[in-house]
PDB file of C-alpha atoms and ligand atoms in Angstrom:
ATOM      1  CA  MET X   1      88.922  37.684 143.696  1.00  0.00           C
ATOM      2  CA  ARG X   2      88.690  39.281 140.805  1.00  0.00           C
ATOM      3  CA  TYR X   3      84.855  40.734 141.718  1.00  0.00           C
ATOM      4  CA  ASN X   4      85.127  41.848 145.654  1.00  0.00           C
ATOM      5  CA  ARG X   5      85.060  45.452 145.095  1.00  0.00           C
ATOM      6  CA  GLN X   6      82.603  45.892 143.185  1.00  0.00           C
ATOM      7  CA  ILE X   7      80.098  42.696 144.746  1.00  0.00           C
ATOM      8  CA  PRO X   8      78.774  44.312 147.730  1.00  0.00           C
ATOM      9  CA  LEU X   9      77.491  47.132 145.282  1.00  0.00           C
ATOM     10  CA  ILE X  10      75.452  45.377 142.967  1.00  0.00           C
ATOM     11  CA  GLY X  11      75.339  41.912 145.216  1.00  0.00           C
ATOM     12  CA  GLU X  12      76.249  38.983 144.474  1.00  0.00           C
ATOM     13  CA  LYS X  13      72.879  38.536 142.322  1.00  0.00           C
ATOM     14  CA  GLY X  14      73.849  41.235 140.126  1.00  0.00           C
ATOM     15  CA  GLN X  15      76.832  39.799 139.817  1.00  0.00           C
ATOM     16  CA  LYS X  16      75.670  36.482 138.841  1.00  0.00           C
ATOM     17  CA  LYS X  17      73.435  37.903 136.511  1.00  0.00           C
ATOM     18  CA  LEU X  18      76.547  40.697 134.876  1.00  0.00           C
ATOM     19  CA  ARG X  19      78.562  36.959 134.755  1.00  0.00           C
ATOM     20  CA  SER X  20      75.339  36.015 132.383  1.00  0.00           C
ATOM     21  CA  SER X  21      75.029  38.677 130.422  1.00  0.00           C
ATOM     22  CA  LEU X  22      75.220  39.652 126.718  1.00  0.00           C
ATOM     23  CA  VAL X  23      75.887  43.146 125.130  1.00  0.00           C
ATOM     24  CA  ALA X  24      76.532  44.066 121.568  1.00  0.00           C
ATOM     25  CA  ILE X  25      78.702  47.146 121.411  1.00  0.00           C
ATOM     26  CA  VAL X  26      78.730  48.645 117.758  1.00  0.00           C
ATOM     27  CA  GLY X  27      81.431  50.266 117.104  1.00  0.00           C
ATOM     28  CA  LEU X  28      84.489  50.214 119.189  1.00  0.00           C
ATOM     29  CA  GLY X  29      86.539  53.875 118.502  1.00  0.00           C
ATOM     30  CA  GLY X  30      86.682  56.560 121.446  1.00  0.00           C
ATOM     31  CA  ILE X  31      83.039  55.497 122.966  1.00  0.00           C
ATOM     32  CA  GLY X  32      82.905  51.405 121.733  1.00  0.00           C
ATOM     33  CA  SER X  33      86.445  51.215 123.126  1.00  0.00           C
ATOM     34  CA  PRO X  34      86.297  52.300 127.398  1.00  0.00           C
ATOM     35  CA  LEU X  35      82.923  49.918 127.123  1.00  0.00           C
ATOM     36  CA  ALA X  36      84.159  46.827 125.555  1.00  0.00           C
ATOM     37  CA  LEU X  37      87.459  47.553 128.644  1.00  0.00           C
ATOM     38  CA  TYR X  38      84.785  48.459 131.738  1.00  0.00           C
ATOM     39  CA  LEU X  39      81.843  46.130 130.858  1.00  0.00           C
ATOM     40  CA  ALA X  40      84.268  43.377 130.041  1.00  0.00           C
ATOM     41  CA  GLU X  41      86.136  44.122 133.814  1.00  0.00           C
ATOM     42  CA  ALA X  42      82.739  43.573 135.254  1.00  0.00           C
ATOM     43  CA  GLY X  43      81.843  40.397 133.866  1.00  0.00           C
ATOM     44  CA  VAL X  44      79.958  41.179 130.726  1.00  0.00           C
ATOM     45  CA  ASN X  45      79.939  38.781 128.105  1.00  0.00           C
ATOM     46  CA  LEU X  46      80.043  40.931 124.921  1.00  0.00           C
ATOM     47  CA  HIS X  47      79.655  40.675 121.319  1.00  0.00           C
ATOM     48  CA  LEU X  48      82.110  43.607 119.625  1.00  0.00           C
ATOM     49  CA  ILE X  49      81.047  45.406 116.327  1.00  0.00           C
ATOM     50  CA  ASP X  50      83.367  46.851 113.280  1.00  0.00           C
ATOM     51  CA  GLY X  51      84.070  47.002 110.344  1.00  0.00           C
ATOM     52  CA  GLY X  52      87.160  49.546 110.599  1.00  0.00           C
ATOM     53  CA  ILE X  53      90.927  49.269 109.845  1.00  0.00           C
ATOM     54  CA  VAL X  54      93.214  50.988 113.254  1.00  0.00           C
ATOM     55  CA  SER X  55      94.502  54.675 112.129  1.00  0.00           C
ATOM     56  CA  LEU X  56      97.351  56.226 113.640  1.00  0.00           C
ATOM     57  CA  SER X  57      93.990  59.043 114.135  1.00  0.00           C
ATOM     58  CA  ASN X  58      92.232  57.308 115.949  1.00  0.00           C
ATOM     59  CA  LEU X  59      94.902  57.073 119.000  1.00  0.00           C
ATOM     60  CA  ASN X  60      94.339  59.904 120.440  1.00  0.00           C
ATOM     61  CA  ARG X  61      90.288  58.553 121.984  1.00  0.00           C
ATOM     62  CA  GLN X  62      90.220  55.381 120.731  1.00  0.00           C
ATOM     63  CA  ILE X  63      92.720  53.535 123.816  1.00  0.00           C
ATOM     64  CA  LEU X  64      91.698  49.633 123.390  1.00  0.00           C
ATOM     65  CA  TYR X  65      94.858  50.308 120.539  1.00  0.00           C
ATOM     66  CA  SER X  66      98.268  51.336 120.197  1.00  0.00           C
ATOM     67  CA  GLU X  67     100.453  52.524 117.558  1.00  0.00           C
ATOM     68  CA  GLU X  68     100.996  48.271 116.923  1.00  0.00           C
ATOM     69  CA  ASP X  69      97.365  48.366 116.086  1.00  0.00           C
ATOM     70  CA  ILE X  70      97.639  49.796 113.324  1.00  0.00           C
ATOM     71  CA  GLY X  71      95.989  48.780 109.884  1.00  0.00           C
ATOM     72  CA  LEU X  72      94.929  45.823 111.563  1.00  0.00           C
ATOM     73  CA  PRO X  73      90.607  45.228 111.770  1.00  0.00           C
ATOM     74  CA  LYS X  74      89.205  47.020 114.994  1.00  0.00           C
ATOM     75  CA  ALA X  75      87.157  44.165 116.297  1.00  0.00           C
ATOM     76  CA  LEU X  76      89.495  41.806 116.275  1.00  0.00           C
ATOM     77  CA  VAL X  77      92.473  43.388 117.808  1.00  0.00           C
ATOM     78  CA  ALA X  78      89.445  44.402 120.503  1.00  0.00           C
ATOM     79  CA  GLU X  79      88.429  41.161 120.972  1.00  0.00           C
ATOM     80  CA  LYS X  80      91.781  39.860 121.762  1.00  0.00           C
ATOM     81  CA  GLU X  81      92.401  42.353 124.001  1.00  0.00           C
ATOM     82  CA  VAL X  82      89.431  42.387 126.332  1.00  0.00           C
ATOM     83  CA  ARG X  83      90.786  38.180 126.265  1.00  0.00           C
ATOM     84  CA  ARG X  84      94.038  39.315 127.624  1.00  0.00           C
ATOM     85  CA  ARG X  85      92.368  41.984 130.439  1.00  0.00           C
ATOM     86  CA  ASN X  86      89.089  39.240 131.402  1.00  0.00           C
ATOM     87  CA  ARG X  87      89.145  35.691 130.712  1.00  0.00           C
ATOM     88  CA  GLU X  88      86.425  35.238 131.959  1.00  0.00           C
ATOM     89  CA  VAL X  89      84.122  36.750 129.710  1.00  0.00           C
ATOM     90  CA  GLU X  90      83.190  35.399 126.816  1.00  0.00           C
ATOM     91  CA  VAL X  91      84.130  37.339 123.745  1.00  0.00           C
ATOM     92  CA  LYS X  92      83.591  37.878 119.983  1.00  0.00           C
ATOM     93  CA  GLY X  93      84.821  40.335 117.391  1.00  0.00           C
ATOM     94  CA  PHE X  94      82.557  41.334 114.410  1.00  0.00           C
ATOM     95  CA  PRO X  95      85.074  43.451 111.862  1.00  0.00           C
ATOM     96  CA  HIS X  96      81.345  43.661 110.028  1.00  0.00           C
ATOM     97  CA  LYS X  97      80.084  47.209 108.923  1.00  0.00           C
ATOM     98  CA  LEU X  98      76.419  46.637 110.789  1.00  0.00           C
ATOM     99  CA  ARG X  99      73.662  46.153 108.060  1.00  0.00           C
ATOM    100  CA  GLU X 100      70.974  45.513 107.608  1.00  0.00           C
ATOM    101  CA  ASP X 101      71.150  42.292 106.127  1.00  0.00           C
ATOM    102  CA  ASN X 102      73.408  41.160 109.368  1.00  0.00           C
ATOM    103  CA  ILE X 103      71.861  42.435 111.643  1.00  0.00           C
ATOM    104  CA  GLY X 104      69.743  40.551 113.337  1.00  0.00           C
ATOM    105  CA  GLU X 105      73.089  37.660 113.388  1.00  0.00           C
ATOM    106  CA  LEU X 106      75.090  40.712 115.174  1.00  0.00           C
ATOM    107  CA  LEU X 107      72.822  41.611 117.068  1.00  0.00           C
ATOM    108  CA  GLU X 108      71.772  37.647 118.853  1.00  0.00           C
ATOM    109  CA  GLY X 109      71.400  37.007 121.672  1.00  0.00           C
ATOM    110  CA  ALA X 110      71.578  40.439 123.238  1.00  0.00           C
ATOM    111  CA  ASP X 111      70.454  41.946 126.409  1.00  0.00           C
ATOM    112  CA  LEU X 112      71.058  45.042 125.434  1.00  0.00           C
ATOM    113  CA  VAL X 113      72.460  46.970 122.842  1.00  0.00           C
ATOM    114  CA  LEU X 114      75.370  49.744 123.215  1.00  0.00           C
ATOM    115  CA  ASP X 115      75.444  52.279 120.382  1.00  0.00           C
ATOM    116  CA  ALA X 116      79.133  53.308 119.874  1.00  0.00           C
ATOM    117  CA  THR X 117      78.973  54.251 116.830  1.00  0.00           C
ATOM    118  CA  ASP X 118      78.911  58.065 114.579  1.00  0.00           C
ATOM    119  CA  ASN X 119      76.184  58.313 112.404  1.00  0.00           C
ATOM    120  CA  PHE X 120      72.979  57.799 112.122  1.00  0.00           C
ATOM    121  CA  ASN X 121      72.060  55.719 109.180  1.00  0.00           C
ATOM    122  CA  THR X 122      73.527  52.759 111.369  1.00  0.00           C
ATOM    123  CA  ARG X 123      71.698  54.464 114.781  1.00  0.00           C
ATOM    124  CA  TYR X 124      68.211  54.277 113.454  1.00  0.00           C
ATOM    125  CA  LEU X 125      68.772  50.695 111.708  1.00  0.00           C
ATOM    126  CA  ILE X 126      70.377  49.846 115.210  1.00  0.00           C
ATOM    127  CA  ASN X 127      66.612  52.157 116.717  1.00  0.00           C
ATOM    128  CA  GLU X 128      64.347  49.791 114.163  1.00  0.00           C
ATOM    129  CA  PHE X 129      66.185  46.721 115.321  1.00  0.00           C
ATOM    130  CA  CYS X 130      65.553  47.205 118.733  1.00  0.00           C
ATOM    131  CA  VAL X 131      62.089  48.742 119.000  1.00  0.00           C
ATOM    132  CA  LYS X 132      60.983  45.441 116.933  1.00  0.00           C
ATOM    133  CA  ASN X 133      62.557  43.114 119.517  1.00  0.00           C
ATOM    134  CA  ARG X 134      61.829  45.004 122.245  1.00  0.00           C
ATOM    135  CA  ILE X 135      65.614  45.298 123.621  1.00  0.00           C
ATOM    136  CA  PRO X 136      66.930  48.122 125.557  1.00  0.00           C
ATOM    137  CA  PHE X 137      69.969  49.966 124.423  1.00  0.00           C
ATOM    138  CA  ILE X 138      72.072  53.028 125.211  1.00  0.00           C
ATOM    139  CA  TYR X 139      72.520  56.070 123.269  1.00  0.00           C
ATOM    140  CA  SER X 140      75.604  57.334 123.413  1.00  0.00           C
ATOM    141  CA  ALA X 141      77.329  60.136 120.629  1.00  0.00           C
ATOM    142  CA  ILE X 142      79.684  63.450 121.190  1.00  0.00           C
ATOM    143  CA  SER X 143      80.896  65.730 119.541  1.00  0.00           C
ATOM    144  CA  GLY X 144      84.111  68.312 120.496  1.00  0.00           C
ATOM    145  CA  PHE X 145      82.870  68.377 123.676  1.00  0.00           C
ATOM    146  CA  TYR X 146      79.561  67.816 123.261  1.00  0.00           C
ATOM    147  CA  PHE X 147      77.971  64.667 124.120  1.00  0.00           C
ATOM    148  CA  ALA X 148      75.188  62.823 124.919  1.00  0.00           C
ATOM    149  CA  THR X 149      73.170  60.362 125.686  1.00  0.00           C
ATOM    150  CA  THR X 150      70.187  58.708 126.679  1.00  0.00           C
ATOM    151  CA  PHE X 151      68.975  54.586 127.831  1.00  0.00           C
ATOM    152  CA  ILE X 152      66.032  53.752 125.399  1.00  0.00           C
ATOM    153  CA  VAL X 153      63.589  50.967 126.991  1.00  0.00           C
ATOM    154  CA  PRO X 154      61.393  50.543 123.686  1.00  0.00           C
ATOM    155  CA  GLY X 155      57.555  50.515 124.085  1.00  0.00           C
ATOM    156  CA  GLU X 156      58.596  52.615 128.060  1.00  0.00           C
ATOM    157  CA  THR X 157      60.528  56.186 127.604  1.00  0.00           C
ATOM    158  CA  PRO X 158      60.670  57.800 123.779  1.00  0.00           C
ATOM    159  CA  CYS X 159      62.674  55.069 120.840  1.00  0.00           C
ATOM    160  CA  LEU X 160      65.620  57.077 118.993  1.00  0.00           C
ATOM    161  CA  TYR X 161      63.338  58.525 115.637  1.00  0.00           C
ATOM    162  CA  CYS X 162      60.711  59.970 119.077  1.00  0.00           C
ATOM    163  CA  ILE X 163      63.565  62.271 120.028  1.00  0.00           C
ATOM    164  CA  PHE X 164      65.636  62.969 117.156  1.00  0.00           C
ATOM    165  CA  PRO X 165      63.482  62.599 113.818  1.00  0.00           C
ATOM    166  CA  ASN X 166      65.442  64.574 111.411  1.00  0.00           C
ATOM    167  CA  ALA X 167      69.554  63.744 112.691  1.00  0.00           C
ATOM    168  CA  LYS X 168      71.945  64.290 110.266  1.00  0.00           C
ATOM    169  CA  ASP X 169      75.890  63.263 111.127  1.00  0.00           C
ATOM    170  CA  GLU X 170      79.120  65.964 110.510  1.00  0.00           C
ATOM    171  CA  LYS X 171      81.750  65.884 108.980  1.00  0.00           C
ATOM    172  CA  ASP X 172      84.667  64.937 109.739  1.00  0.00           C
ATOM    173  CA  MET X 173      83.948  65.724 113.709  1.00  0.00           C
ATOM    174  CA  LEU X 174      86.523  67.013 116.069  1.00  0.00           C
ATOM    175  CA  VAL X 175      86.554  65.301 118.756  1.00  0.00           C
ATOM    176  CA  ILE X 176      89.096  65.400 122.772  1.00  0.00           C
ATOM    177  CA  GLY X 177      89.777  62.204 123.953  1.00  0.00           C
ATOM    178  CA  THR X 178      88.120  62.609 127.655  1.00  0.00           C
ATOM    179  CA  THR X 179      84.570  63.492 125.414  1.00  0.00           C
ATOM    180  CA  PRO X 180      83.864  59.861 124.202  1.00  0.00           C
ATOM    181  CA  ALA X 181      85.641  58.078 127.855  1.00  0.00           C
ATOM    182  CA  TYR X 182      82.699  60.523 130.000  1.00  0.00           C
ATOM    183  CA  VAL X 183      80.164  59.687 128.224  1.00  0.00           C
ATOM    184  CA  SER X 184      81.103  55.659 128.057  1.00  0.00           C
ATOM    185  CA  SER X 185      81.934  56.119 131.524  1.00  0.00           C
ATOM    186  CA  ILE X 186      78.710  57.182 131.812  1.00  0.00           C
ATOM    187  CA  ALA X 187      76.910  54.514 129.350  1.00  0.00           C
ATOM    188  CA  ALA X 188      78.827  51.545 131.225  1.00  0.00           C
ATOM    189  CA  THR X 189      77.275  52.902 134.712  1.00  0.00           C
ATOM    190  CA  GLU X 190      74.021  52.653 133.934  1.00  0.00           C
ATOM    191  CA  ALA X 191      74.766  49.406 131.306  1.00  0.00           C
ATOM    192  CA  ILE X 192      75.811  47.137 135.286  1.00  0.00           C
ATOM    193  CA  LYS X 193      72.971  48.833 136.968  1.00  0.00           C
ATOM    194  CA  TYR X 194      70.399  48.121 134.511  1.00  0.00           C
ATOM    195  CA  LEU X 195      72.512  44.601 133.518  1.00  0.00           C
ATOM    196  CA  ALA X 196      72.757  44.450 137.402  1.00  0.00           C
ATOM    197  CA  GLY X 197      69.160  44.536 138.634  1.00  0.00           C
ATOM    198  CA  ILE X 198      69.157  47.758 139.225  1.00  0.00           C
ATOM    199  CA  GLU X 199      66.832  50.969 137.515  1.00  0.00           C
ATOM    200  CA  PRO X 200      69.300  52.691 135.361  1.00  0.00           C
ATOM    201  CA  SER X 201      68.463  56.565 135.771  1.00  0.00           C
ATOM    202  CA  LEU X 202      68.051  58.030 132.154  1.00  0.00           C
ATOM    203  CA  LYS X 203      65.502  56.427 131.060  1.00  0.00           C
ATOM    204  CA  GLY X 204      63.749  58.861 128.781  1.00  0.00           C
ATOM    205  CA  ILE X 205      66.057  61.388 129.762  1.00  0.00           C
ATOM    206  CA  LEU X 206      68.874  63.008 126.964  1.00  0.00           C
ATOM    207  CA  PHE X 207      71.370  64.229 129.123  1.00  0.00           C
ATOM    208  CA  ILE X 208      73.695  66.344 127.708  1.00  0.00           C
ATOM    209  CA  GLY X 209      77.230  68.158 128.656  1.00  0.00           C
ATOM    210  CA  ASP X 210      79.588  70.919 127.193  1.00  0.00           C
ATOM    211  CA  LEU X 211      83.089  70.463 129.362  1.00  0.00           C
ATOM    212  CA  SER X 212      84.720  73.268 128.129  1.00  0.00           C
ATOM    213  CA  ILE X 213      82.746  74.638 130.320  1.00  0.00           C
ATOM    214  CA  MET X 214      81.165  71.631 132.376  1.00  0.00           C
ATOM    215  CA  GLU X 215      78.231  72.474 131.954  1.00  0.00           C
ATOM    216  CA  PHE X 216      75.579  69.560 131.988  1.00  0.00           C
ATOM    217  CA  SER X 217      71.333  68.966 131.662  1.00  0.00           C
ATOM    218  CA  LYS X 218      69.311  66.117 132.150  1.00  0.00           C
ATOM    219  CA  ILE X 219      66.233  66.898 129.307  1.00  0.00           C
ATOM    220  CA  ARG X 220      63.126  64.670 129.384  1.00  0.00           C
ATOM    221  CA  VAL X 221      62.036  63.889 126.080  1.00  0.00           C
ATOM    222  CA  LYS X 222      58.475  62.315 125.240  1.00  0.00           C
ATOM    223  CA  ARG X 223      57.432  59.460 122.895  1.00  0.00           C
ATOM    224  CA  ASP X 224      56.090  60.437 119.708  1.00  0.00           C
ATOM    225  CA  PRO X 225      52.562  59.468 119.237  1.00  0.00           C
ATOM    226  CA  ASN X 226      52.625  59.301 115.770  1.00  0.00           C
ATOM    227  CA  CYS X 227      56.081  57.616 115.838  1.00  0.00           C
ATOM    228  CA  PRO X 228      56.970  55.381 112.483  1.00  0.00           C
ATOM    229  CA  VAL X 229      58.822  52.989 114.693  1.00  0.00           C
ATOM    230  CA  CYS X 230      57.637  52.364 118.415  1.00  0.00           C
ATOM    231  CA  SER X 231      53.721  54.279 118.635  1.00  0.00           C
ATOM    232  CA  SER X 232      51.898  51.143 117.941  1.00  0.00           C
ATOM    233  CA  LEU X 233      54.452  49.663 121.054  1.00  0.00           C
ATOM    234  CA  ASN X 234      52.634  49.434 123.991  1.00  0.00           C
ATOM    235  CA  GLY X 235      53.848  50.112 128.087  1.00  0.00           C
ATOM    236  CA  SER X 236      54.678  46.027 129.184  1.00  0.00           C
ATOM    237  CA  GLN X 237      57.438  44.587 127.958  1.00  0.00           C
ATOM    238  CA  SER X 238      56.538  41.135 126.124  1.00  0.00           C
TER     239      SER X 238
HETATM  240 ZN1   ZN B   1      59.654  55.964 118.481  1.00  0.00          ZN
END
Protein backbone atom coordinates (compact mmCIF):
# COMPACT_ATOMS: atom_id res chain seq x y z
CA MET A 1 0.00 0.00 0.00
CA ARG A 2 2.77 2.44 0.96
CA TYR A 3 4.30 2.36 -2.51
CA ASN A 4 1.24 1.68 -4.68
CA ARG A 5 1.29 5.12 -6.36
CA GLN A 6 4.88 4.65 -7.54
CA ILE A 7 5.09 0.93 -8.35
CA PRO A 8 3.20 1.33 -11.67
CA LEU A 9 5.88 3.88 -12.66
CA ILE A 10 8.98 1.92 -11.67
CA GLY A 11 7.68 -1.67 -11.63
CA GLU A 12 7.64 -4.29 -8.85
CA LYS A 13 11.23 -5.08 -9.74
CA GLY A 14 12.21 -1.43 -9.50
CA GLN A 15 10.56 -1.14 -6.11
CA LYS A 16 12.40 -4.25 -4.87
CA LYS A 17 15.64 -2.69 -6.08
CA LEU A 18 14.86 0.52 -4.18
CA ARG A 19 14.15 -1.43 -0.99
CA SER A 20 17.48 -3.24 -1.22
CA SER A 21 19.52 -0.12 -2.11
CA LEU A 22 21.74 1.87 0.21
CA VAL A 23 22.28 5.56 -0.48
CA ALA A 24 24.74 7.72 1.45
CA ILE A 25 23.73 11.38 1.75
CA VAL A 26 26.66 13.62 2.65
CA GLY A 27 25.43 16.90 4.13
CA LEU A 28 22.03 17.23 5.80
CA GLY A 29 21.31 20.89 5.13
CA GLY A 30 19.00 22.53 2.60
CA ILE A 31 19.70 19.94 -0.11
CA GLY A 32 20.21 16.89 2.12
CA SER A 33 16.97 17.41 4.07
CA PRO A 34 14.49 16.86 1.20
CA LEU A 35 16.80 14.22 -0.33
CA ALA A 36 16.61 12.16 2.88
CA LEU A 37 12.83 12.56 3.17
CA TYR A 38 12.00 11.71 -0.46
CA LEU A 39 14.35 8.73 -0.64
CA ALA A 40 13.16 7.34 2.69
CA GLU A 41 9.52 7.70 1.67
CA ALA A 42 10.35 5.94 -1.62
CA GLY A 43 11.75 3.00 0.37
CA VAL A 44 15.53 3.52 0.09
CA ASN A 45 17.92 2.61 2.96
CA LEU A 46 20.09 5.51 4.06
CA HIS A 47 23.37 6.57 5.60
CA LEU A 48 22.95 10.18 6.74
CA ILE A 49 26.23 12.02 7.29
CA ASP A 50 26.71 15.50 8.79
CA GLY A 51 28.88 16.76 11.65
CA GLY A 52 26.80 19.92 12.17
CA ILE A 53 24.40 21.11 14.87
CA VAL A 54 20.92 22.51 14.12
CA SER A 55 20.75 26.31 14.43
CA LEU A 56 17.93 28.84 14.00
CA SER A 57 19.35 30.19 10.73
CA ASN A 58 19.14 26.66 9.20
CA LEU A 59 15.36 26.50 9.42
CA ASN A 60 14.45 28.52 6.30
CA ARG A 61 15.57 25.59 4.14
CA GLN A 62 16.58 22.57 6.24
CA ILE A 63 13.14 21.02 6.48
CA LEU A 64 14.21 17.97 8.48
CA TYR A 65 14.46 20.15 11.58
CA SER A 66 12.15 22.15 13.82
CA GLU A 67 12.70 24.82 16.47
CA GLU A 68 12.91 22.19 19.22
CA ASP A 69 15.89 20.54 17.45
CA ILE A 70 18.13 23.63 17.78
CA GLY A 71 21.43 22.62 19.40
CA LEU A 72 21.10 18.93 18.51
CA PRO A 73 23.33 16.99 16.03
CA LYS A 74 21.73 17.10 12.57
CA ALA A 75 22.57 13.49 11.70
CA LEU A 76 20.83 12.12 14.80
CA VAL A 77 17.72 14.30 14.42
CA ALA A 78 17.60 13.30 10.74
CA GLU A 79 17.85 9.60 11.58
CA LYS A 80 14.98 9.88 14.06
CA GLU A 81 12.84 11.91 11.66
CA VAL A 82 13.37 9.47 8.79
CA ARG A 83 12.53 6.53 11.05
CA ARG A 84 9.37 8.31 12.18
CA ARG A 85 8.32 8.70 8.51
CA ASN A 86 9.13 5.20 7.28
CA ARG A 87 10.04 2.50 9.79
CA GLU A 88 10.58 -0.01 6.95
CA VAL A 89 13.83 1.57 5.79
CA GLU A 90 17.17 1.02 7.44
CA VAL A 91 18.67 4.36 8.36
CA LYS A 92 21.81 5.29 10.23
CA GLY A 93 22.88 8.80 11.14
CA PHE A 94 26.59 9.60 11.44
CA PRO A 95 27.21 12.86 13.35
CA HIS A 96 30.66 13.28 11.82
CA LYS A 97 32.27 15.52 9.25
CA LEU A 98 33.36 13.42 6.29
CA ARG A 99 37.17 13.13 6.30
CA GLU A 100 39.81 11.11 4.58
CA ASP A 101 40.16 8.82 7.60
CA ASN A 102 36.44 8.00 7.98
CA ILE A 103 35.10 8.16 4.40
CA GLY A 104 35.63 4.43 3.83
CA GLU A 105 33.52 3.52 6.84
CA LEU A 106 30.78 6.12 6.22
CA LEU A 107 30.28 5.39 2.51
CA GLU A 108 30.83 1.64 2.78
CA GLY A 109 28.31 -0.43 0.83
CA ALA A 110 26.63 2.58 -0.79
CA ASP A 111 25.07 1.92 -4.20
CA LEU A 112 24.90 5.67 -4.79
CA VAL A 113 26.32 8.72 -3.01
CA LEU A 114 24.48 12.03 -2.92
CA ASP A 115 26.69 15.06 -2.49
CA ALA A 116 24.65 17.60 -0.55
CA THR A 117 27.61 19.38 1.02
CA ASP A 118 28.45 23.06 0.91
CA ASN A 119 32.19 22.95 0.26
CA PHE A 120 34.59 21.72 -2.38
CA ASN A 121 37.08 20.16 0.04
CA THR A 122 34.48 17.56 0.96
CA ARG A 123 33.21 17.33 -2.63
CA TYR A 124 36.68 16.56 -4.00
CA LEU A 125 37.11 13.94 -1.27
CA ILE A 126 33.80 12.28 -2.24
CA ASN A 127 34.81 12.49 -5.91
CA GLU A 128 38.15 10.76 -5.34
CA PHE A 129 36.59 8.04 -3.20
CA CYS A 130 33.73 7.40 -5.63
CA VAL A 131 36.05 7.33 -8.66
CA LYS A 132 38.44 4.94 -6.90
CA ASN A 133 35.61 2.62 -5.85
CA ARG A 134 33.50 3.14 -8.98
CA ILE A 135 30.46 4.35 -7.04
CA PRO A 136 28.09 6.64 -8.98
CA PHE A 137 27.25 9.94 -7.31
CA ILE A 138 25.09 12.97 -7.85
CA TYR A 139 26.52 16.44 -7.37
CA SER A 140 24.06 19.14 -6.32
CA ALA A 141 24.82 22.71 -5.33
CA ILE A 142 23.07 26.03 -4.87
CA SER A 143 23.80 29.70 -4.34
CA GLY A 144 21.01 32.21 -3.84
CA PHE A 145 18.52 31.49 -6.65
CA TYR A 146 21.07 29.45 -8.68
CA PHE A 147 21.43 25.68 -8.73
CA ALA A 148 23.56 23.06 -10.51
CA THR A 149 23.42 19.27 -10.57
CA THR A 150 24.89 16.37 -12.54
CA PHE A 151 24.98 12.56 -12.43
CA ILE A 152 28.52 11.19 -12.27
CA VAL A 153 29.40 7.62 -13.24
CA PRO A 154 33.15 7.09 -12.76
CA GLY A 155 34.82 5.92 -15.96
CA GLU A 156 31.78 6.80 -18.06
CA THR A 157 30.98 10.47 -17.43
CA PRO A 158 33.29 13.33 -16.43
CA CYS A 159 34.12 13.27 -12.72
CA LEU A 160 33.63 16.35 -10.57
CA TYR A 161 37.28 17.35 -11.04
CA CYS A 162 36.91 17.18 -14.85
CA ILE A 163 34.04 19.68 -14.57
CA PHE A 164 35.34 21.93 -11.76
CA PRO A 165 39.14 21.65 -11.48
CA ASN A 166 39.55 24.92 -9.55
CA ALA A 167 36.31 25.49 -7.68
CA LYS A 168 36.29 27.84 -4.71
CA ASP A 169 33.69 28.05 -1.96
CA GLU A 170 31.51 31.08 -1.44
CA LYS A 171 31.62 32.67 2.02
CA ASP A 172 28.33 33.30 3.87
CA MET A 173 26.25 32.03 0.98
CA LEU A 174 22.74 33.42 0.72
CA VAL A 175 19.85 31.12 -0.03
CA ILE A 176 16.10 31.12 -0.56
CA GLY A 177 14.69 27.90 0.91
CA THR A 178 13.10 26.77 -2.32
CA THR A 179 16.36 26.68 -4.34
CA PRO A 180 17.77 23.65 -2.46
CA ALA A 181 14.26 22.14 -2.49
CA TYR A 182 14.19 22.44 -6.28
CA VAL A 183 17.62 20.93 -6.97
CA SER A 184 17.14 18.18 -4.38
CA SER A 185 13.88 17.18 -6.04
CA ILE A 186 15.75 16.76 -9.35
CA ALA A 187 18.59 14.83 -7.69
CA ALA A 188 16.15 12.59 -5.79
CA THR A 189 14.28 11.84 -9.03
CA GLU A 190 17.54 10.89 -10.77
CA ALA A 191 18.49 8.74 -7.75
CA ILE A 192 15.14 6.90 -7.70
CA LYS A 193 15.30 6.29 -11.46
CA TYR A 194 18.87 4.98 -11.28
CA LEU A 195 18.22 2.71 -8.28
CA ALA A 196 15.04 1.32 -9.87
CA GLY A 197 16.93 0.45 -13.06
CA ILE A 198 15.75 3.39 -15.19
CA GLU A 199 18.43 5.32 -17.11
CA PRO A 200 19.13 8.67 -15.40
CA SER A 201 18.87 11.76 -17.62
CA LEU A 202 21.74 13.88 -16.29
CA LYS A 203 24.74 11.60 -16.93
CA GLY A 204 27.45 13.87 -18.38
CA ILE A 205 25.04 16.81 -18.32
CA LEU A 206 25.35 19.75 -15.97
CA PHE A 207 21.82 21.01 -15.36
CA ILE A 208 21.85 24.60 -14.16
CA GLY A 209 19.20 27.18 -13.51
CA ASP A 210 18.37 30.57 -12.11
CA LEU A 211 15.07 30.55 -10.24
CA SER A 212 14.99 34.36 -10.04
CA ILE A 213 14.16 34.45 -13.77
CA MET A 214 13.22 30.77 -14.27
CA GLU A 215 15.91 30.10 -16.86
CA PHE A 216 17.32 26.59 -17.16
CA SER A 217 20.13 25.09 -19.26
CA LYS A 218 21.59 21.67 -19.87
CA ILE A 219 25.31 21.80 -20.55
CA ARG A 220 27.03 18.73 -21.97
CA VAL A 221 30.27 18.25 -20.03
CA LYS A 222 33.30 16.29 -21.26
CA ARG A 223 35.89 14.09 -19.58
CA ASP A 224 39.32 15.62 -19.26
CA PRO A 225 41.73 13.04 -20.79
CA ASN A 226 44.41 14.36 -18.41
CA CYS A 227 42.20 14.47 -15.29
CA PRO A 228 44.39 13.52 -12.30
CA VAL A 229 41.41 11.81 -10.63
CA CYS A 230 39.64 9.78 -13.32
CA SER A 231 41.75 9.66 -16.51
CA SER A 232 43.06 6.16 -15.74
CA LEU A 233 39.54 4.68 -15.71
CA ASN A 234 38.04 3.24 -18.83
CA GLY A 235 34.38 3.09 -19.75
CA SER A 236 33.09 -0.25 -18.50
CA GLN A 237 31.95 -0.68 -14.92
CA SER A 238 33.86 -3.40 -13.12
ZN1 LIG B 1 37.94 13.45 -13.95
